XYZ file of C-alpha atoms in Angstrom:
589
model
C -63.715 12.031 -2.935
C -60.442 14.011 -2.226
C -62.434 15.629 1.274
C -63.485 11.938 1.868
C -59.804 10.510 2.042
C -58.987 14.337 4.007
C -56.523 14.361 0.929
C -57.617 18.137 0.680
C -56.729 18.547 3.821
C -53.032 17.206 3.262
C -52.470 19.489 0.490
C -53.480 22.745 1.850
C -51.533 21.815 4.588
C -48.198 21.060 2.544
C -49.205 24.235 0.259
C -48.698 26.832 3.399
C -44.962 25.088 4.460
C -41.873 27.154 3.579
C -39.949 26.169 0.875
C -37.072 25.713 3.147
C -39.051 22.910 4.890
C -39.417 20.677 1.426
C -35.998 21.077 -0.195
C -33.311 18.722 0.617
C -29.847 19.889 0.680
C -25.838 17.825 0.662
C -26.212 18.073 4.078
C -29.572 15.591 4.625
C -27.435 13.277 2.906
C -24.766 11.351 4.820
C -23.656 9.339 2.466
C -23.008 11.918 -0.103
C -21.121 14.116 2.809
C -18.859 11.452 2.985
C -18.376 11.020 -0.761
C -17.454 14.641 -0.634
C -15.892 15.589 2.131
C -13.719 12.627 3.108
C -11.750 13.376 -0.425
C -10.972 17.192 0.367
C -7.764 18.382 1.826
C -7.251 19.971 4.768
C -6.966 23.300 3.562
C -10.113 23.053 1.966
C -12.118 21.909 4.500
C -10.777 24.885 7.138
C -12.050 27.026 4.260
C -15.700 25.440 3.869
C -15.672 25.149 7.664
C -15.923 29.147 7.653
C -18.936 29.836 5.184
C -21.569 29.280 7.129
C -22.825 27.463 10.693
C -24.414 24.319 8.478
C -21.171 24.030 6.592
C -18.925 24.223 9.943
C -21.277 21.436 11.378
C -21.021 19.431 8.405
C -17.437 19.610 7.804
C -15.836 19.378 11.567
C -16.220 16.231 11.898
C -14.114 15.264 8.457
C -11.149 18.095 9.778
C -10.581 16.163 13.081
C -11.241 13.031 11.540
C -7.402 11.711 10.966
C -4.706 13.477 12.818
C -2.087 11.518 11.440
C -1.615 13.900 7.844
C -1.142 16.900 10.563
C 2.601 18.516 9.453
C 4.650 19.797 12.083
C 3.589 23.694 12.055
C -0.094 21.919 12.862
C 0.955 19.933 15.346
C 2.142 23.090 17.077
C -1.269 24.946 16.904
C -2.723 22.132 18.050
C -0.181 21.364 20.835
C -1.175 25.656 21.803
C -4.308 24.653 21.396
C -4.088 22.105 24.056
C -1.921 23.879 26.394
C -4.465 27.028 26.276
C -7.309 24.248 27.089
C -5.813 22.768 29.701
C -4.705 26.053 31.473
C -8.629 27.575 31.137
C -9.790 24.095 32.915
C -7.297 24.287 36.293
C -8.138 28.036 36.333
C -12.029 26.910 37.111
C -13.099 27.836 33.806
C -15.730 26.152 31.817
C -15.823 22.794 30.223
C -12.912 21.658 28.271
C -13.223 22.167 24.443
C -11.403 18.921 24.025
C -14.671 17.045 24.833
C -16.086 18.146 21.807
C -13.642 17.872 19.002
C -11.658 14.834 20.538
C -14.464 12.177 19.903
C -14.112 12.847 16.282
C -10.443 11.837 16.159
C -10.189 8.401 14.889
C -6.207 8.286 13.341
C -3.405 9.464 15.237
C 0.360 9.294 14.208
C 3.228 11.379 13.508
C 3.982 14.586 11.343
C 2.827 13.491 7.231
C 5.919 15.490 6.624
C 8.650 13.191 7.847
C 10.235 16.016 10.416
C 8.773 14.772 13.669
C 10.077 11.177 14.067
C 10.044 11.090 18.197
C 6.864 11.155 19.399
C 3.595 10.089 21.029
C 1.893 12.994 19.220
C 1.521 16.167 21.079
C 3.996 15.210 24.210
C 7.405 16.591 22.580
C 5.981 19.538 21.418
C 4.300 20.528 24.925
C 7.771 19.420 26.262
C 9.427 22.419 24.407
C 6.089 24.705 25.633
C 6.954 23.691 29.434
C 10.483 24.091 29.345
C 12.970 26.554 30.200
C 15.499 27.346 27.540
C 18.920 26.711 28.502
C 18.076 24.512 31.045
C 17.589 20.725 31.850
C 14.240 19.452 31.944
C 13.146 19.298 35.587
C 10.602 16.563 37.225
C 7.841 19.299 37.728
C 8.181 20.196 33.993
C 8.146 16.566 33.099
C 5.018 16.107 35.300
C 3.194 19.124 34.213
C 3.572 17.838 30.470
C 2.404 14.735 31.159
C -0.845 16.211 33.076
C -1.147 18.266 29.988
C -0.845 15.323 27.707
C -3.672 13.531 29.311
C -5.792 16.530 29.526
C -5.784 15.547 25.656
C -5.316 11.513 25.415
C -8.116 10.997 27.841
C -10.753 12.313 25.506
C -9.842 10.696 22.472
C -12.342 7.944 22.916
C -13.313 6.587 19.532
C -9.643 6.005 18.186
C -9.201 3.088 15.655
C -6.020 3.836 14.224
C -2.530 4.893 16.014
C 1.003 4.868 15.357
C 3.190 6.401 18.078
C 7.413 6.382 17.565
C 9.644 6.162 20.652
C 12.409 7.745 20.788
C 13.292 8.566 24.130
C 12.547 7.167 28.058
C 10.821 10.017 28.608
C 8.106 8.478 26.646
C 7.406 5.833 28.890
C 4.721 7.540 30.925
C 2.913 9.325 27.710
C 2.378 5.698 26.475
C 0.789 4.516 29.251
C -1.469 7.051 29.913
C -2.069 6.119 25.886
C -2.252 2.764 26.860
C -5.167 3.356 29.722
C -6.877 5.592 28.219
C -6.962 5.663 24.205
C -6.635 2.032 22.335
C -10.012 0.457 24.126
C -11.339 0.278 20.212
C -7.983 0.055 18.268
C -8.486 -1.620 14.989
C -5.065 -0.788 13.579
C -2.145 -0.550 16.046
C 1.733 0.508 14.978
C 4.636 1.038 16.855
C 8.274 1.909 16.697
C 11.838 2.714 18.037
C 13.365 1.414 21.571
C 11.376 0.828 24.252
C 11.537 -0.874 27.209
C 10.523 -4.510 27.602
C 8.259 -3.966 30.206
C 6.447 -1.043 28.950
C 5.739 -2.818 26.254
C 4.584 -5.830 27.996
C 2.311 -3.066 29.616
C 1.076 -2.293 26.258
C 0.514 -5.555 25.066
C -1.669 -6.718 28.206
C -4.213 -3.871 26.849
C -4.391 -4.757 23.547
C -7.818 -4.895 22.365
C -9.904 -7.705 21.200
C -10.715 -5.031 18.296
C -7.309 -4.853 17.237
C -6.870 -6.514 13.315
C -3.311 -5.068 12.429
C -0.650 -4.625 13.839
C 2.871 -3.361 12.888
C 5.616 -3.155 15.319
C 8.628 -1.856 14.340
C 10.329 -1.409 17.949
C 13.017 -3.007 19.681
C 11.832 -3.981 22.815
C 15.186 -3.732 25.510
C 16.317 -4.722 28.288
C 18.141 -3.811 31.947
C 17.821 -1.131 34.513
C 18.729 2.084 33.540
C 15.618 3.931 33.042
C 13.675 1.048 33.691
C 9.991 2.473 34.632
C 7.682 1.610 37.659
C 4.699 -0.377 36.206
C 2.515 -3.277 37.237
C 2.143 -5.960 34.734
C -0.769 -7.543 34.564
C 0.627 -11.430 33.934
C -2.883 -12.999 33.968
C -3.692 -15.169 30.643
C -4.951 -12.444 28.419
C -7.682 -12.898 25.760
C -7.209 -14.162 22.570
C -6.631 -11.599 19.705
C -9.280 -13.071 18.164
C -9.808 -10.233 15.368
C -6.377 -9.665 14.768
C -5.221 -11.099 11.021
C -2.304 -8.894 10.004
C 0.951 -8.876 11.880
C 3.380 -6.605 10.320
C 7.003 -7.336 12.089
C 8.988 -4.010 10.709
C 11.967 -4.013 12.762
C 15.415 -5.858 11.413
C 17.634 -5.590 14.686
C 14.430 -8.023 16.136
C 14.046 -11.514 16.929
C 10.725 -13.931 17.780
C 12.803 -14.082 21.140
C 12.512 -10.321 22.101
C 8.898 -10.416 22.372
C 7.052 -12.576 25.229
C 5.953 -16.265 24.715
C 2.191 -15.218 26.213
C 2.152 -12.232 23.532
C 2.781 -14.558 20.258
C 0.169 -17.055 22.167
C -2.460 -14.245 22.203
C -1.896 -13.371 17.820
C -2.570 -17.305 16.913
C -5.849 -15.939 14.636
C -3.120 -14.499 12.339
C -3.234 -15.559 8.849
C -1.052 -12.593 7.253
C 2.641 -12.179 8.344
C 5.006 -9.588 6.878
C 8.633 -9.777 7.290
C 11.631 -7.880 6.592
C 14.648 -9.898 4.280
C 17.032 -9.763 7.505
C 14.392 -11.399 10.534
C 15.111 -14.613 7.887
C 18.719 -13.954 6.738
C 20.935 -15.737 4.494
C 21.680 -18.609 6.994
C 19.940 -21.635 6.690
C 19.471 -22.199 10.537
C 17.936 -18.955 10.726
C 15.589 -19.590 7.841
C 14.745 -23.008 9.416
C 14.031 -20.860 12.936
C 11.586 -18.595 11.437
C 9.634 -21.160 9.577
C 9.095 -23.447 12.734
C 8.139 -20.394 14.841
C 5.527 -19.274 11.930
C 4.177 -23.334 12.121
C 3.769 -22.929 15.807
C 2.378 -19.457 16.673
C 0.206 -19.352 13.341
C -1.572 -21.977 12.247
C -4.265 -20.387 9.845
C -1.439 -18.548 8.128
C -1.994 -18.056 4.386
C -0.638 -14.826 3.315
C 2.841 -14.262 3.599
C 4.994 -10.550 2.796
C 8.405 -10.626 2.258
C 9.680 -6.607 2.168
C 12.991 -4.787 1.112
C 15.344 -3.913 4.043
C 18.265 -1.671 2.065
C 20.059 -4.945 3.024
C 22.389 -7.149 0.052
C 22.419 -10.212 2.761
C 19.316 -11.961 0.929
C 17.415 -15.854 1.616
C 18.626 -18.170 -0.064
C 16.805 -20.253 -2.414
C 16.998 -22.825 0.734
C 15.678 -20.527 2.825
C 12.507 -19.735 0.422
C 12.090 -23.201 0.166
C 11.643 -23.415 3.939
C 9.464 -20.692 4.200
C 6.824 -21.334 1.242
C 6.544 -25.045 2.588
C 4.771 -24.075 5.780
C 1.098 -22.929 5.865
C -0.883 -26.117 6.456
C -3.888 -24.428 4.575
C -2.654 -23.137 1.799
C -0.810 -20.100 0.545
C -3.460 -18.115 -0.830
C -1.003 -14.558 -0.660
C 2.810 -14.898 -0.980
C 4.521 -11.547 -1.763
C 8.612 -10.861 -2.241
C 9.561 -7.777 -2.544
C 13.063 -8.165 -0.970
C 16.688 -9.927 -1.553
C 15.078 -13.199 -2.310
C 16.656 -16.349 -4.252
C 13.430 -18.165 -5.892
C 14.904 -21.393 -7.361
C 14.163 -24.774 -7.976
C 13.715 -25.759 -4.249
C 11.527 -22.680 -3.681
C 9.339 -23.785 -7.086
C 8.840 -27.186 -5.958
C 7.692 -25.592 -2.318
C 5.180 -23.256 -4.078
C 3.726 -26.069 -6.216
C 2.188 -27.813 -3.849
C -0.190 -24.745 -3.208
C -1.684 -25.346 -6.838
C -5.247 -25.198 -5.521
C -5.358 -22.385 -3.353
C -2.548 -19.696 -4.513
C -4.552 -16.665 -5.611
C -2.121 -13.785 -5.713
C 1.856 -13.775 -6.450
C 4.533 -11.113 -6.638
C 8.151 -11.188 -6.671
C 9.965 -7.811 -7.593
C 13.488 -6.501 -7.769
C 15.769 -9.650 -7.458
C 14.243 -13.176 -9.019
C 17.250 -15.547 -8.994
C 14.769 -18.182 -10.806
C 17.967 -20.935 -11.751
C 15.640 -22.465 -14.412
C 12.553 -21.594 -13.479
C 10.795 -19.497 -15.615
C 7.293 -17.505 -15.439
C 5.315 -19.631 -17.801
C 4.722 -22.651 -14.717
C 2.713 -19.536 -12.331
C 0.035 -19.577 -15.692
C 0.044 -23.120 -16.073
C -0.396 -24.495 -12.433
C -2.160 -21.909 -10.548
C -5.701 -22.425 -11.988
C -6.701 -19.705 -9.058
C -4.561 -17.164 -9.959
C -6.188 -13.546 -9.677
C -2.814 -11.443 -9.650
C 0.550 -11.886 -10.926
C 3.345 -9.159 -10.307
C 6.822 -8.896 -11.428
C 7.167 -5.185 -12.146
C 7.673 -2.820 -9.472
C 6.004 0.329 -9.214
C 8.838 2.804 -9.282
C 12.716 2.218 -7.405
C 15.673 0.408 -7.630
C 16.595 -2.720 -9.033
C 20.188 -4.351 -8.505
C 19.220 -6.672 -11.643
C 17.410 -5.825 -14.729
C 13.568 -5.916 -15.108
C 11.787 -9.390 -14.835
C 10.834 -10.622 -17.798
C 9.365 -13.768 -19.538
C 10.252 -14.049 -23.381
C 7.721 -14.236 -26.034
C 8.224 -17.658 -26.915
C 7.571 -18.810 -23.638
C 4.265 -16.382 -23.111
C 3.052 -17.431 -26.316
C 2.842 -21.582 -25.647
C 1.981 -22.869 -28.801
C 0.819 -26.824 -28.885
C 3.886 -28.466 -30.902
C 1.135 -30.613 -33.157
C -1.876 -28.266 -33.710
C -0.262 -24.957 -33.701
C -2.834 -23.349 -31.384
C -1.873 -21.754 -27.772
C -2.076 -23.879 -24.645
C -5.227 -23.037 -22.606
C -3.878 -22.330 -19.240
C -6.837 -22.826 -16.326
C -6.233 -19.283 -14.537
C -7.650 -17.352 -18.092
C -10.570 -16.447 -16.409
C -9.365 -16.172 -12.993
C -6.848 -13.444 -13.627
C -7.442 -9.681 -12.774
C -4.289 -8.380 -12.269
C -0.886 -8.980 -14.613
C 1.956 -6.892 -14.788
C 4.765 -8.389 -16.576
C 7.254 -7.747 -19.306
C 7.223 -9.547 -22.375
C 10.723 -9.258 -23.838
C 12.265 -11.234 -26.795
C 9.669 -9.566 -29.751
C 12.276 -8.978 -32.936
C 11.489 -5.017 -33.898
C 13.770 -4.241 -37.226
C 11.874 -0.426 -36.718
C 13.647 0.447 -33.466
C 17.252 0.709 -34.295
C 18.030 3.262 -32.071
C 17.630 3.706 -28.122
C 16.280 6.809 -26.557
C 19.265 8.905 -26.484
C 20.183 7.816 -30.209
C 22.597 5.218 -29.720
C 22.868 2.180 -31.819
C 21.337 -0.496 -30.067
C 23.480 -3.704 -29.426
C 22.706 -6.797 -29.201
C 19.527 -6.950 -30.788
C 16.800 -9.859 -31.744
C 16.874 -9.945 -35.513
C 14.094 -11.601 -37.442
C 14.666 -15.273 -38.695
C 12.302 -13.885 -41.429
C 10.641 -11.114 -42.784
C 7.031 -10.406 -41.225
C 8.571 -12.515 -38.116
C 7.803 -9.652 -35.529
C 4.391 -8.947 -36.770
C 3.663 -12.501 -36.097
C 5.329 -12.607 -32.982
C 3.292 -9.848 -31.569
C 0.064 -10.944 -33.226
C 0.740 -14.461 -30.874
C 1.308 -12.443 -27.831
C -1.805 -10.190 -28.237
C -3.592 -13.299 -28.366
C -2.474 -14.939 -25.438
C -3.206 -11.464 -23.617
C -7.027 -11.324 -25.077
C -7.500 -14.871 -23.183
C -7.216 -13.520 -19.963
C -11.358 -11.640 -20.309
C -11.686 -10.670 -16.977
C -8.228 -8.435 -16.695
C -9.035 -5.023 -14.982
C -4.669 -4.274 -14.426
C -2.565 -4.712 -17.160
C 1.146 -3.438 -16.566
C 3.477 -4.348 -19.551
C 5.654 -1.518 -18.283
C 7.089 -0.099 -15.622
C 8.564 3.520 -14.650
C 11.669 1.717 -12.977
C 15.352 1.151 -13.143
C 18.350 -0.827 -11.724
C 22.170 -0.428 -10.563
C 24.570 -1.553 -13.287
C 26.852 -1.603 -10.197
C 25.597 -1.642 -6.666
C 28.814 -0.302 -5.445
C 27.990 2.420 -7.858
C 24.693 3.774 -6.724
C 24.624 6.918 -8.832
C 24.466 4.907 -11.996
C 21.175 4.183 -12.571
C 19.610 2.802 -15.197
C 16.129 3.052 -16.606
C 14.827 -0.116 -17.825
C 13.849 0.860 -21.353
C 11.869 -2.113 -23.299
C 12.739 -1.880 -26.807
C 11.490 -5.598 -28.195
C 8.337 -5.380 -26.832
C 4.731 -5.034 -28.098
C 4.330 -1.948 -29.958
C 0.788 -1.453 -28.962
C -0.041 -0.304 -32.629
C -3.770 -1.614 -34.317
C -1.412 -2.772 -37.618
C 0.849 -4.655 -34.888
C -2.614 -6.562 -33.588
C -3.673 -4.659 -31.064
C -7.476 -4.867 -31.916
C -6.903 -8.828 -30.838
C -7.144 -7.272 -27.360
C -11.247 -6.261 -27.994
C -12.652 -8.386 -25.840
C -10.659 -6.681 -22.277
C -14.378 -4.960 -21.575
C -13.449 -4.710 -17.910
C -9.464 -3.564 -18.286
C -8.939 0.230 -16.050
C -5.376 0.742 -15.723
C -3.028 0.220 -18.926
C 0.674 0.757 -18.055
C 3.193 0.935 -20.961
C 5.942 3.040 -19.154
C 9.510 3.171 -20.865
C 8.138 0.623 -23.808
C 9.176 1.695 -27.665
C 5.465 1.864 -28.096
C 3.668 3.369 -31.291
C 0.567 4.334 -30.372
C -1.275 7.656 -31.639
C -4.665 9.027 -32.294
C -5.852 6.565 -34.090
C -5.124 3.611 -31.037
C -6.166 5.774 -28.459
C -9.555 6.332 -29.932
C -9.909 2.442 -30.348
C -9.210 2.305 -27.034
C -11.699 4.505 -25.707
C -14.006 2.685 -28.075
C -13.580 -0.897 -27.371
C -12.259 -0.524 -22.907
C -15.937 1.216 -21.422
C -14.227 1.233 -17.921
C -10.266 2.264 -18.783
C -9.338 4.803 -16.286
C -5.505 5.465 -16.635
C -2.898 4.960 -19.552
C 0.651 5.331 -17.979
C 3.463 5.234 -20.649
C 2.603 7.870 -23.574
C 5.209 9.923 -22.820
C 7.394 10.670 -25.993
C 7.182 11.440 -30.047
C 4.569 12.751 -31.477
C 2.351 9.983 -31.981
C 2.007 9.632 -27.848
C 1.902 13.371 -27.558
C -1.133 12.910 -30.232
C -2.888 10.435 -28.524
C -2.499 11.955 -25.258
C -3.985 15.443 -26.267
C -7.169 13.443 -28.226
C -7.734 11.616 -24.678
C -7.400 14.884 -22.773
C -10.049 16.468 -25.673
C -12.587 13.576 -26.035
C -12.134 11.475 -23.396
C -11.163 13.209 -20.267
C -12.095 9.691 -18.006
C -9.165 8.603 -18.984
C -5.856 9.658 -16.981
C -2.571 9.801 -18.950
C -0.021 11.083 -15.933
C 3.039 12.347 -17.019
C 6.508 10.918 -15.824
C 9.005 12.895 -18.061
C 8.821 16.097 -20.013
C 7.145 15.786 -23.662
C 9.631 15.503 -26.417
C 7.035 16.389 -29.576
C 9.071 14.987 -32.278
């Protein structure tokens, strides 16, 4: 039968291959190359690169891959590397080595360690190569840099990410030989410092219909001086029809600076992030921005306010103005600036009940009798409510909603309030203050603490906290759950060496005999942030976590006594999937 189907045949065949032939190795798998590789640092990949020809072809590809983590002292071999390259090609020697490794370069941008701030790239370091020390930098110098910097430019032909700084006019011609010959695929576009107008109307013509972010953070000028020789192309340009994130970084700015046919070209925008001061504290200037977003952007539903070290913040008017455009919907709105949110600004919000999916408003909330408790009762979309800032400076005191409020209780039955987003939410991070704890007397350095919430009762913080864990186990579908935050704020901003931590000392204690089993039924919860919270949790807790969360990934917050520093060593021991990073030095008390 076997000779009949020639399966006989088969197997002899398969018998006499090498054994090399049949196995399969990490490199026949792409997929698991990337898993691997694109998770390495640099270092580590130059090393692997060296073991063997199959490892080198494997791994080239991931070391070229995003030149934008490059320090400074790499930049520099690099910039050698390009000099040598270029020099070996006008000689008459072979093909350039550039055509090999450029093609893999997809990110470009400046120095990861913050030293090289002026540049497209390469072009100020081969400046210092080409020139003479001691002397002015001459036109031949300037022009043989510039050949040199498109020797390298011209084959980077698969770039999708690039953020070049200006910081000079010398620049000019770099960035549009960058311009001709390097953003053809763009995807994700940044750029900053002073630059001529026109050169960047030069850049702007070539935008491509790839692009989907952009960030500029330059100040386009006028005049003159220094004022290069280009043609500008001022034929109606395709739409940006791809392009959905428009990231405007630059304070000194206006709408005005940049060209009417530009803004036309961005109207498939429906993100927008702005720095405090391109809105101001000026209600004319508020009411400027908002009609220029209602023109230029009519799909707009996701809107970034962002911190500009500036203590000239919008006005609840201002807000108000702002959150009332977007004909579709808000689906985004983020503040993470100088920002009044009042009753004006609620009222605005509101009317984006049915589409609002994700809010966040850290460091100031001026809410002038607006609480917290209205986002949970009127958003029945909700996915992600923030009010705690990842790390920084506050000029006020942590946000915070009191446990009253959290809690809701229905005057006649007794029971919480259902609120319609407990199934929609995924992401809170919020402090829940007002909890009366008659076991923490003392703050962390041992001081008395003053005022303090007494109980009306005895048992009355138990309860208290058994209400709040139970308004917390409603939301089923919670993967985030900050109820902390490693943070703190300027008792006086003309003081800015005072800082204070923002330590939470009436909070949940996060304790199984405080009610903390109530929270069973989080199945999907990964990150658990308790940071600077008078929590009590030990062995015993962090076992019933590990038990009762399958997919927890990261406790932030166990920290100090020796409860935390138990808990902490039994995950490290028995349940090393879950991440307990370590903000302050261990005080095993």
């Amino acid at each position: 039968m076997l000779d009949i189907l020639g399966l006989s045949t088969f197997l002899a065949r398969s018998s006499r291959l090498q054994s090399s032939q049949l196995l399969i190795t990490v490199f026949d798998l792409p997929e698991l190359n990337d898993k691997i590789f694109s998770h390495s640092s640099r270092n580590e990949l130059l090393r692997w690169a060296r073991v063997s020809k199959k490892w080198h072809h494997a791994v080239i590809p991931y070391i070229w891959d995003d030149l934008s983590t490059l320090t400074r002292s790499q930049y520099k071999r690099l910039a050698k590397m390009v000099i040598a390259d270029y020099e070996r090609v006008q000689a008459g020697g072979s093909q350039s080595s550039l055509a090999k490794y450029c093609p893999l370069i997809r990110k470009l941008g400046p120095a990861s360690d913050k030293k090289f701030i002026s540049n497209p790239f390469l072009f100020e370091l081969i400046l210092d190569y080409v020139m003479v020390e001691g002397e002015p930098l001459s036109d031949a110098q300037q022009s043989t840099a510039q050949s040199i910097f498109h020797h390298f430019i011209v084959h980077c032909t698969r770039l999708y990410a690039l953020n070049f700084t200006f910081g000079h006019y010398r620049f000019h011609e770099p960035v549009k030989l960058i311009a001709d010959s390097a953003i053809q695929h763009l995807r994700h576009l940044s750029i900053h410092g002073s630059i001529h107008q026109c050169v960047f109307m030069y850049i702007a013509a070539r935008f491509p219909v790839t692009l989907e972010t952009l960030e500029l953070g330059c100040l386009p000028y006028t005049g003159s001086e220094h004022q290069p020789a280009m043609e500008i192309d001022e034929t109606e340009q395709e739409p940006l029809s791809r392009l959905r994130r428009l990231a405007l970084k630059r304070g000194d700015c206006s709408f005005d600076t940049f060209s009417y046919a530009f803004w036309k070209r961005c109207e498939s925008v429906d993100a927008v992030d702005l720095m405090t001061c391109w809105i101001g504290s000026y209600q004319s200037k508020a009411n400027t921005v908002a009609a220029f977003l209602e023109t230029f952007f009519p799909n707009l539903n996701t809107f970034n306010i962002e911190e500009i070290y500036s203590r000239f913040g919008v006005k609840d008017e201002g807000s108000a103005r702002l959150l009332s455009i977007s004909p579709l919907g808000w689906r985004s709105v983020s503040i993470k600036g100088y920002v009044e949110f009042g009753q004006q600004s609620w009222e605005a919000l509101s009317r984006h009940t049915s589409t609002l999916e994700n809010f966040t408003m850290v460091k100031r909330f001026y809410q002038d009798g607006v609480g917290m408790r209205p986002f949970f009762t009127s958003f029945p979309r909700l996915q992600s409510f923030v009010t705690l800032a990842e790390t920084g400076e506050d000029y006020l005191k942590i946000n915070a909603i009191d446990a009253i409020d959290w809690i809701h209780q229905d005057s006649l039955t007794g029971s919480l309030t259902p609120w319609p987003c407990e199934y929609t939410l995924t992401d809170l991070r919020i402090s829940i203050c007002g909890i009366p704890r008659p076991d923490i007397t003392h703050d962390h350095k041992g001081n008395e603490r003053y005022p303090v919430v007494e109980e009306t009762y005895p048992g009355e913080g138990q309860k208290v906290q058994h209400q709040v864990y139970e308004r917390l186990s409603r939301f089923v579908n919670l993967e985030v759950l900050w109820l902390g935050s490693n943070s703190y704020y300027v008792e006086d901003p003309r003081i800015h060496s005072k800082k204070v931590m923002n330590h939470q000392y009436e909070c949940l204690e996060m304790s199984l005999e405080s009610g903390l089993d109530r929270l069973e039924g989080l199945k999907r919860l990964q990150v658990l942030n308790l940071s600077l919270m008078a929590t009590r949790i030990g062995q015993k807790e962090a076992q019933w976590m590990a038990e009762q969360w399958p997919r927890l990934r990261q406790i932030r917050g166990l920290e100090s006594g020796a409860d935390a520093w138990s808990a902490r060593q039994w995950f490290k021991k028995n349940c090393p999937r879950v991440a307990t990073p370590q903000l302050f030095k261990f005080k095993k008390e």
